[in-house]
Short mmCIF file of C-alpha atoms in Angstrom, two decimals:
data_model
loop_
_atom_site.label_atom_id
_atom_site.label_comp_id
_atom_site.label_asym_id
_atom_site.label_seq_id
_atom_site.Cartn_x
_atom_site.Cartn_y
_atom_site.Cartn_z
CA UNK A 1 10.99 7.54 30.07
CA UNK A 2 12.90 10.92 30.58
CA UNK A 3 15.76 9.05 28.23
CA UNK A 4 13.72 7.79 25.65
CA UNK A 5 11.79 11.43 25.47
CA UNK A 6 15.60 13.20 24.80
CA UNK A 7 16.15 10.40 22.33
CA UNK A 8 13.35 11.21 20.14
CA UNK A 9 14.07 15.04 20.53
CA UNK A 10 17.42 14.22 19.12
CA UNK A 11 15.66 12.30 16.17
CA UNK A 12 12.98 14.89 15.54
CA UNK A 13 16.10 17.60 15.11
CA UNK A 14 18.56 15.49 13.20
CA UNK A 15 15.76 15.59 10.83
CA UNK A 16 15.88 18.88 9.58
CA UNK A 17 18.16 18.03 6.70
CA UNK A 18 17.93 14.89 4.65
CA UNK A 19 16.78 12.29 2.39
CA UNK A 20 13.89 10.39 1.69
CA UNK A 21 16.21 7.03 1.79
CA UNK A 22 17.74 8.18 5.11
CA UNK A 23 14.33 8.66 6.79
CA UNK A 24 13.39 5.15 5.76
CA UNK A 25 17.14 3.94 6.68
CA UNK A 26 16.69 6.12 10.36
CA UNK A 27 12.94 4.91 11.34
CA UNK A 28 14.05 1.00 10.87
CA UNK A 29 17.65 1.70 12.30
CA UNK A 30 15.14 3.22 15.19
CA UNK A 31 13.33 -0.11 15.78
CA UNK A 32 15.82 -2.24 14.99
CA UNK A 33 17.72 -0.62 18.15
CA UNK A 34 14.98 -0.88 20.22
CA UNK A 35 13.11 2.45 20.39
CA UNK A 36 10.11 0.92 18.31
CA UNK A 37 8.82 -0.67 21.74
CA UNK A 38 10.85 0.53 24.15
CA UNK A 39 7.86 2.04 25.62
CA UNK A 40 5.89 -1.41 25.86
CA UNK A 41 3.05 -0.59 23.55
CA UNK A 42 1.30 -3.89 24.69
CA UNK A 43 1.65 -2.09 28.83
CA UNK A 44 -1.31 0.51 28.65
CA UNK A 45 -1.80 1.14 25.11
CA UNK A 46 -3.26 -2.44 23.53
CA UNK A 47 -1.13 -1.85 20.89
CA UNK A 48 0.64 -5.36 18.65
CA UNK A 49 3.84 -5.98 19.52
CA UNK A 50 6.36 -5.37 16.86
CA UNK A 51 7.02 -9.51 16.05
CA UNK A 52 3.12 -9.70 15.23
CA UNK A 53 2.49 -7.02 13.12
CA UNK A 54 0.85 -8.67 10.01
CA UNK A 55 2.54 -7.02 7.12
CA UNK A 56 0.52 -8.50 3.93
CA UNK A 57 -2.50 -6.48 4.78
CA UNK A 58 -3.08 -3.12 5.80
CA UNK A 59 -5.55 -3.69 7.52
CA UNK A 60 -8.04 -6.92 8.62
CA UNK A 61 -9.53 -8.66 6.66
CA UNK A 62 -10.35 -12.39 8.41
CA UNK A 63 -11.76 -14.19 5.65
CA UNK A 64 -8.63 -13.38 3.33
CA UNK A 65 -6.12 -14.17 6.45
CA UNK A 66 -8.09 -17.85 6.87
CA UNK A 67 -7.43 -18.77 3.03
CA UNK A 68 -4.25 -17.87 3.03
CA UNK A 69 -3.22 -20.10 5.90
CA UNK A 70 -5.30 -22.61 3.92
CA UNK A 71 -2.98 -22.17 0.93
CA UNK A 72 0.18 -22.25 3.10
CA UNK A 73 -0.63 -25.55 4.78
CA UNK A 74 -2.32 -27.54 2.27
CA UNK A 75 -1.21 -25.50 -1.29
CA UNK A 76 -4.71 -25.36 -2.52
CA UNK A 77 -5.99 -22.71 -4.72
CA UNK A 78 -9.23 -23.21 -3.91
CA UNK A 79 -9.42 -21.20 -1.25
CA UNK A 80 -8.19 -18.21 -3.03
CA UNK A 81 -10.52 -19.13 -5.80
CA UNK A 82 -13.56 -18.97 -3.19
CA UNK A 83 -12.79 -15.96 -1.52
CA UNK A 84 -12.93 -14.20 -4.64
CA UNK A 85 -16.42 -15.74 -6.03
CA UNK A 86 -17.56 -14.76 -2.40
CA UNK A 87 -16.33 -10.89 -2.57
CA UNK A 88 -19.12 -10.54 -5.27
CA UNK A 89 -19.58 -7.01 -7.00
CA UNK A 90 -17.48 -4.86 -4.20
CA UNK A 91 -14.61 -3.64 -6.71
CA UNK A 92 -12.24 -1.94 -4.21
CA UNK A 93 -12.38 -5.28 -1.64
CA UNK A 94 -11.67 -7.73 -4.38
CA UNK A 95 -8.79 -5.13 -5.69
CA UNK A 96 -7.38 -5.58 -2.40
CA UNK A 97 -7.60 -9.21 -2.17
CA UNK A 98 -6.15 -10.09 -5.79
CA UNK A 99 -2.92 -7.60 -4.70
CA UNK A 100 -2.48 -9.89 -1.33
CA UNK A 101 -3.14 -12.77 -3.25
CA UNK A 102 -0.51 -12.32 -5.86
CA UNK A 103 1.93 -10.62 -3.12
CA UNK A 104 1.74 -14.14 -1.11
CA UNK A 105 2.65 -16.26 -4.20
CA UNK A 106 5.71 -14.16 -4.79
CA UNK A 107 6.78 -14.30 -1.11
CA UNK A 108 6.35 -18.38 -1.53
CA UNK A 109 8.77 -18.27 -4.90
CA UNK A 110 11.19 -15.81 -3.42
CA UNK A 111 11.26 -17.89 0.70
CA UNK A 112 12.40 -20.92 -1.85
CA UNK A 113 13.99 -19.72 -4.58
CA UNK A 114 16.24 -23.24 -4.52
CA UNK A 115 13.15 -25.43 -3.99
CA UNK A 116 11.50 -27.54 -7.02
CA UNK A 117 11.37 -25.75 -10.80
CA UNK A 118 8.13 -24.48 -11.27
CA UNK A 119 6.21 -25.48 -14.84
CA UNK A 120 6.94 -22.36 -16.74
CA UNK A 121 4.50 -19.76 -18.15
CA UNK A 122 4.01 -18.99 -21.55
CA UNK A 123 6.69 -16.64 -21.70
CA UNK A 124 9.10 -18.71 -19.52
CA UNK A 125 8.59 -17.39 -16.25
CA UNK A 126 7.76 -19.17 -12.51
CA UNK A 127 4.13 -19.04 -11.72
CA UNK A 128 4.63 -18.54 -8.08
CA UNK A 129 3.32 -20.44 -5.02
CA UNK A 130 2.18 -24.16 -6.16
CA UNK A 131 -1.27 -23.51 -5.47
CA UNK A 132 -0.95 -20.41 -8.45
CA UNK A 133 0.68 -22.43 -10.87
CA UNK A 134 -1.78 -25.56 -9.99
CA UNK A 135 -5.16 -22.99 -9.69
CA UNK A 136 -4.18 -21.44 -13.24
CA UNK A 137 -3.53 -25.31 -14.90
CA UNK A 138 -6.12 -26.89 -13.44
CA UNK A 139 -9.00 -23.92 -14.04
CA UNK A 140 -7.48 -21.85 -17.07
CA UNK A 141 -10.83 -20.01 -17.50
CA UNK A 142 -11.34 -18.85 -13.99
CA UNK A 143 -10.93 -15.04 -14.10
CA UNK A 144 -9.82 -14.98 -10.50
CA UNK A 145 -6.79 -17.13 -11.41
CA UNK A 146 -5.82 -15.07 -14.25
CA UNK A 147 -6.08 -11.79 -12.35
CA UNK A 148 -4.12 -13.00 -9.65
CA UNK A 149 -1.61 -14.75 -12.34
CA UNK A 150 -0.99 -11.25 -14.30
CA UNK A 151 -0.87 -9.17 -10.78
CA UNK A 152 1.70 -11.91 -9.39
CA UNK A 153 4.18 -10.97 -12.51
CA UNK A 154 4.05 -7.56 -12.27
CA UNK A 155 5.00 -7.75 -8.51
CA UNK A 156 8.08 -10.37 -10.16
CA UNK A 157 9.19 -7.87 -12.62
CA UNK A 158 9.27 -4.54 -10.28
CA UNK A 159 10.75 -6.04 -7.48
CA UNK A 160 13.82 -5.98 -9.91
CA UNK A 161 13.48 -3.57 -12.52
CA UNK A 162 17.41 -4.17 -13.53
CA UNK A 163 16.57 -7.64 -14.57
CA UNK A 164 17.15 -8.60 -18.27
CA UNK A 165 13.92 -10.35 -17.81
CA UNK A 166 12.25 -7.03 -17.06
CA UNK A 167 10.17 -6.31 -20.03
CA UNK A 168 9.78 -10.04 -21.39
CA UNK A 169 7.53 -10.80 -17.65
CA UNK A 170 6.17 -7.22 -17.83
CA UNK A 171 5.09 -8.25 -21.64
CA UNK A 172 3.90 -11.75 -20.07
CA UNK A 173 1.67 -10.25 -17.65
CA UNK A 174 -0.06 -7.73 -20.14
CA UNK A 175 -1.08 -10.68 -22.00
CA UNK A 176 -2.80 -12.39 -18.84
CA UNK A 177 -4.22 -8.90 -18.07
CA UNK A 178 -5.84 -9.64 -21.82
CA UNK A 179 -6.91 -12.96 -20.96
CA UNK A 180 -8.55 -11.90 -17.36
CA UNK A 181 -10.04 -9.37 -19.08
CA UNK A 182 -12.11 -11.47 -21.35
CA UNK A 183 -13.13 -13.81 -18.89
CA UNK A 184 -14.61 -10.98 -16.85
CA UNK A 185 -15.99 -8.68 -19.28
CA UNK A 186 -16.61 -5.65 -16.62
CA UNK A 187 -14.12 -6.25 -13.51
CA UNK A 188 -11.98 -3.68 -14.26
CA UNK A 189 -9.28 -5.85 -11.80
CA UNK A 190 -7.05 -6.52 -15.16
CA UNK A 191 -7.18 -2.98 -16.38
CA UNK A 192 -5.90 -1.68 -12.70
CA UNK A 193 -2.91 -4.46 -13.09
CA UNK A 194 -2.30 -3.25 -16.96
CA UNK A 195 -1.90 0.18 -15.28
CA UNK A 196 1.23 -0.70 -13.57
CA UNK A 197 2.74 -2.87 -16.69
CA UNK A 198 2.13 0.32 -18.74
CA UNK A 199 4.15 2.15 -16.37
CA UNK A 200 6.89 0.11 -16.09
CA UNK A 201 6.82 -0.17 -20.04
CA UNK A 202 7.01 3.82 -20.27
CA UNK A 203 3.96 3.68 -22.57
CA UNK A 204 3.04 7.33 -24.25
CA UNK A 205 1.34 9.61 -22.28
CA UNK A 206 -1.75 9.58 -25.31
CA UNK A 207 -1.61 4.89 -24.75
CA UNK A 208 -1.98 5.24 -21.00
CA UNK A 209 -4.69 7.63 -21.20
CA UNK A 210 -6.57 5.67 -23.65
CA UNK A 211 -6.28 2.69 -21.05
CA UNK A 212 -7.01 4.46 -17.74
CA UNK A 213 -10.76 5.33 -19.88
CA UNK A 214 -11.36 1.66 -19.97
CA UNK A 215 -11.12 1.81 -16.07
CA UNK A 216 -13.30 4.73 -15.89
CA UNK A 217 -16.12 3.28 -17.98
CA UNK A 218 -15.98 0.48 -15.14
CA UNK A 219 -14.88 2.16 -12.11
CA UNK A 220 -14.98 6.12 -12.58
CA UNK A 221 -14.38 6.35 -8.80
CA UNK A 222 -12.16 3.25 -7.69
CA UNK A 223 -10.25 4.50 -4.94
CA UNK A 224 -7.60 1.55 -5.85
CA UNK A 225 -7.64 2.16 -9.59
CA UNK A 226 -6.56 6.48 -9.17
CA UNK A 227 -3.83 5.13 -6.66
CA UNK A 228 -2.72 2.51 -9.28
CA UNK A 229 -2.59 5.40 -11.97
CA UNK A 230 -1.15 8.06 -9.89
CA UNK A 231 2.21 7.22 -10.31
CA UNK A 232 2.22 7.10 -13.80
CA UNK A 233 1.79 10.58 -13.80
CA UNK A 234 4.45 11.83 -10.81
CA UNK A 235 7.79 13.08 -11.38
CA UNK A 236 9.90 9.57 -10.50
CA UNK A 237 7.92 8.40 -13.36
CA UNK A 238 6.69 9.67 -16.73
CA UNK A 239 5.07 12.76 -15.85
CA UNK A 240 5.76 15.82 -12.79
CA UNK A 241 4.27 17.07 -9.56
CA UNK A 242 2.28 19.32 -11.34
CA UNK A 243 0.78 16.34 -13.50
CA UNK A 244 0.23 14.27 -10.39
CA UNK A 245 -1.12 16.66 -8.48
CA UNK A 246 -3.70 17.85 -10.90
CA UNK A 247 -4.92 14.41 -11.42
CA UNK A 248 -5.30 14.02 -8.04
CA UNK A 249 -7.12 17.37 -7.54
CA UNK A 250 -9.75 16.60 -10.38
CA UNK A 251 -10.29 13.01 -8.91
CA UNK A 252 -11.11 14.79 -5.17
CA UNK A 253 -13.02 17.55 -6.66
CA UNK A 254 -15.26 14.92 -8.98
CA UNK A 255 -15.84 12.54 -6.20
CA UNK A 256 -19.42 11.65 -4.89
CA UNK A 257 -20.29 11.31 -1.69
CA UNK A 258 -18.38 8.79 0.72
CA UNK A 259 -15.84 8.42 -1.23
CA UNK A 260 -12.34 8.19 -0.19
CA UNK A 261 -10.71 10.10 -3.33
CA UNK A 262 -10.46 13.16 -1.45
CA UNK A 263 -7.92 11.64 0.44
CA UNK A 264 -5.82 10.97 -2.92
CA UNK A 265 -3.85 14.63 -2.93
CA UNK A 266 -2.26 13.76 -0.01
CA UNK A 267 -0.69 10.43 -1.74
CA UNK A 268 0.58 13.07 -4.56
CA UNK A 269 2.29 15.07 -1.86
CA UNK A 270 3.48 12.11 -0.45
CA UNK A 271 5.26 10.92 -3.88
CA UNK A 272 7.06 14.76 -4.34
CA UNK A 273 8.20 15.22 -0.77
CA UNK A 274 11.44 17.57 -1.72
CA UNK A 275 14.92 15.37 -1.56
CA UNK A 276 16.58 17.66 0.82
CA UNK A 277 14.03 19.04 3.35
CA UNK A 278 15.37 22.54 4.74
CA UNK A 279 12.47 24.08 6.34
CA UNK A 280 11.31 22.69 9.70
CA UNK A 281 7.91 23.61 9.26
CA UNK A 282 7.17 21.32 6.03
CA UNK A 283 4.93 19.48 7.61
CA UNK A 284 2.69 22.28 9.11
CA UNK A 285 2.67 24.07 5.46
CA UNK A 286 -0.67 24.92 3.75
CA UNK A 287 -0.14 22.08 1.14
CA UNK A 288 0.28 19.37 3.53
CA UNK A 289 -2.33 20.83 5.60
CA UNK A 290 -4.78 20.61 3.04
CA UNK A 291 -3.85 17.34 2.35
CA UNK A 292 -4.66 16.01 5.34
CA UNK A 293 -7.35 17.63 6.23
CA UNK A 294 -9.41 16.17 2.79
CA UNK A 295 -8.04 12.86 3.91
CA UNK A 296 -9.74 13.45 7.56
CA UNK A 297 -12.72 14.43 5.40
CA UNK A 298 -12.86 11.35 3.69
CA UNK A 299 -12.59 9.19 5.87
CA UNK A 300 -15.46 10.99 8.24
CA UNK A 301 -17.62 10.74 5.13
CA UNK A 302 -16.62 6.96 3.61
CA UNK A 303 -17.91 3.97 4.78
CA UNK A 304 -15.96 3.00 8.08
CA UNK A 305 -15.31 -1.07 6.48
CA UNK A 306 -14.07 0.71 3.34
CA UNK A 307 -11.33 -1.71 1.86
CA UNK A 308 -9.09 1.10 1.35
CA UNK A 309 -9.53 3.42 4.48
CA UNK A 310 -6.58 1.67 6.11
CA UNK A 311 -4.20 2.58 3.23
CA UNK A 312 -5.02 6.27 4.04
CA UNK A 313 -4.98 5.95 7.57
CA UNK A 314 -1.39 4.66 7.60
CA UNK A 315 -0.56 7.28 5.12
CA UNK A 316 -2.09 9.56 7.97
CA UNK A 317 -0.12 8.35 10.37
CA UNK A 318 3.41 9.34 8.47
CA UNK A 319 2.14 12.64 8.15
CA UNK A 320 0.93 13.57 11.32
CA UNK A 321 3.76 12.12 13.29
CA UNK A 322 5.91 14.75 11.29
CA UNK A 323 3.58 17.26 12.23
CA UNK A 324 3.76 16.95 15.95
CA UNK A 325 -0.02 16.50 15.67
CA UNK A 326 0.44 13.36 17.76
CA UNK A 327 -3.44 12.86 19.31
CA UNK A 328 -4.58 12.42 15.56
CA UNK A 329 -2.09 9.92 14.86
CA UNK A 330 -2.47 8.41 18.03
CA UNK A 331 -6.65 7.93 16.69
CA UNK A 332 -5.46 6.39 13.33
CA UNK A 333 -3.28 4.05 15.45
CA UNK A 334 -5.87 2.91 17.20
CA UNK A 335 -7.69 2.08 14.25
CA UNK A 336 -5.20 -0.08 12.00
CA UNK A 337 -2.84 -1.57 14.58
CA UNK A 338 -1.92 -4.92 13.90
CA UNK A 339 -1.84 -4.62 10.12
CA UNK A 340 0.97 -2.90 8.45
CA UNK A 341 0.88 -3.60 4.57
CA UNK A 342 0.58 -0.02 3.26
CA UNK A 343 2.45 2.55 2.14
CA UNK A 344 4.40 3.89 3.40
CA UNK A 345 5.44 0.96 5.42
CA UNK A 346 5.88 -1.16 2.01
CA UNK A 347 8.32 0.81 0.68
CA UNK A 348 11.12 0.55 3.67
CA UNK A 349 12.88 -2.71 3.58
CA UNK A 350 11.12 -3.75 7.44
CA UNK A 351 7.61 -2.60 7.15
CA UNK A 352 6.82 -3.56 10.30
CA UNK A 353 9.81 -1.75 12.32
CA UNK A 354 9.26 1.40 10.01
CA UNK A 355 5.50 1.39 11.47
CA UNK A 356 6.20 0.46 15.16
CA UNK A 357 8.94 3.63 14.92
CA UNK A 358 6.54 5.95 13.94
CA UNK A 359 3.98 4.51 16.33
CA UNK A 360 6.77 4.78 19.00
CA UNK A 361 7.33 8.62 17.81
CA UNK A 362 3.46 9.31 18.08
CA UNK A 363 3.13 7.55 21.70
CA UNK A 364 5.98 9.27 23.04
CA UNK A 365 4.60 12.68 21.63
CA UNK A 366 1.18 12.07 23.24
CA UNK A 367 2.87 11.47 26.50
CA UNK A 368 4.74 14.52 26.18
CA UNK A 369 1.80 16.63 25.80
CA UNK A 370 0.29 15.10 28.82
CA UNK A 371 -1.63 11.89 27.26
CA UNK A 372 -1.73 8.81 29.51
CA UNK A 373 -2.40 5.29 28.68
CA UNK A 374 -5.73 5.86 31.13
CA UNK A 375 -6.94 8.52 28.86
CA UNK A 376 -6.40 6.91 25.39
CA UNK A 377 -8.12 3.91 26.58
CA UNK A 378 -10.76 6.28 27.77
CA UNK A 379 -11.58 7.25 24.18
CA UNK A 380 -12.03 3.98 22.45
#
């Protein structure tokens, strides 16, 4: 143990200097190597071993895990199809699902890229998984379909935004976003997918405005729909940090009660994390501090089976692992183990040995401080 604690001092001071890409590159390098469970997280701690971290959803969710088994073994949409009717009015839950939906039938297309030619889409494109390509021929006017359909091509066309195909699928999917949209009259599910295609399109500032209204009249306080728009408006984008975090601000500061959007400023200071990183203390600044602290608030005051509290609890658990404040992260462990598909997880190339680094960091931290297995069990 005395090894592994020196090892992670060396990795906490090589990171005083460098790059967002190199963290990413370091914390899978990390796991890859070993460090990710060299401590035995399943040996005291109840923690998932790194091989069965579930890295479609960020957190659980059984009745979405069952259908898409369903789906894998038999290719039926019609388990996808009844989840959704079943979801019923909660906006943020069936957000979540149509995203994991549409993320599974582009993992099927890209696991067998070689396998039989998919009937094309209007605009030319693969549908995805069979059971997408059969769910959207064989019930055209069922708006879960289409939502899933127009989120499934947006996930195509950024995975590779060099493609010549780029704007022709990004085009495609705006058109399904249309079509979903008049099936379901107030989901605002296809204006949160539009969101992203108007991104990726670089539409004016004055257009994407007009369109994140339409999601206000029918969300004003989707936690899902600000973190769809945020980017938009950061820096690596079409707008600054000053944009993003204003939006961000106003959405916190306008919230009602349990909500999670006072959690959203610390996804804005997430996105405009400084390339080169010169000053140790970053992550114990006021502006971080804040940050986490409204997420903390948040989450006391949501509901606790709020779909989205997992996406800021992993976000949480970045953060406070580079603060040293490794009991809090050690709490938000304890609460989303097992699931992994979140930023900021999703956007390392191993999502799950980026997480069970971190969760290494935070475990050797505690233990360092004088936590024990004993007493962490003690508290759940």
């Amino acid at each position: 143990m005395d090894v592994l604690l020196l090892l992670f001092a060396a990795i906490a001071l090589g990171g005083l200097v460098f790059l967002p890409w190199m963290r990413r590159r370091k914390a899978v390098q990390q796991a890859e190597q070993g460090l990710a469970v060299a401590t035995d997280p399943m040996a005291g701690y109840g923690f998932v071993p790194l091989e069965h971290l579930d890295v479609r959803l960020p957190g659980p969710d059984e009745e979405l895990a069952e259908a898409l088994v369903e789906m894998r073994r038999t290719h039926d949409w019609r388990p996808a199809a009844e989840l959704l009717r079943s979801t019923g009015g909660d906006k943020e839950l069936r957000w979540q699902r149509v995203q994991t939906l549409a993320g599974a039938a582009a993992f099927e297309l890209a696991e067998a890229p070689r396998g039989p030619a998919a009937p094309a889409a209007p605009g030319g494109t693969r549908t995805g998984g069979i059971w997408l390509r059969t769910w959207r021929a064989e019930a055209p006017k069922d708006p879960g379909g289409a939502q899933t359909h127009a989120q499934f091509l947006v996930v195509q066309a950024l995975r590779d935004p060099g493609s010549q195909d780029y704007r022709m699928i990004l085009e495609e999917a705006r058109t399904v976003c249309r079509e979903a949209a008049l099936l379901a009259p107030g989901s605002p599910i296809p204006y949160l997918t539009e969101l992203a295609v108007a991104r990726g399109l670089g539409e004016r500032p004055a257009d994407y405005e007009e369109l994140w209204s339409k999601v206000r009249q029918r969300a004003p306080h989707h936690m899902g729909a600000h973190l769809a728009a945020l980017p938009y408006w950061s820096e690596k984008w079409h707008g600054s940090r000053e944009q993003a975090e204003k939006f961000a601000a106003r959405a916190a500061a306008e919230a009602p009660a349990k909500s999670l959007l006072p959690a959203l400023p610390l996804f804005a200071v997430y996105e405009h994390l400084p390339e080169a990183n010169m000053v140790r203390s970053l992550f114990q600044s006021a502006v971080v501090e804040r940050a986490i602290e409204g997420a903390h608030f948040a989450l006391r005051e949501a509901p606790a089976d709020h779909p989205m509290a997992p996406h800021v609890r992993h976000l949480l658990v970045w953060f406070l692992v580079r603060a040293e404040r490794y009991a809090e992260a050690m709490e938000q462990l304890r609460l989303v183990d097992g699931h992994v598909g979140a930023v900021p997880w999703s956007y390392g190339r191993s999502p799950a040995a980026e997480y069970a680094a971190y969760r290494a960091l935070a475990i050797a931290g505690w233990e360092q401080l004088g936590g024990t297995p004993a007493g962490f069990r003690a508290q759940s």
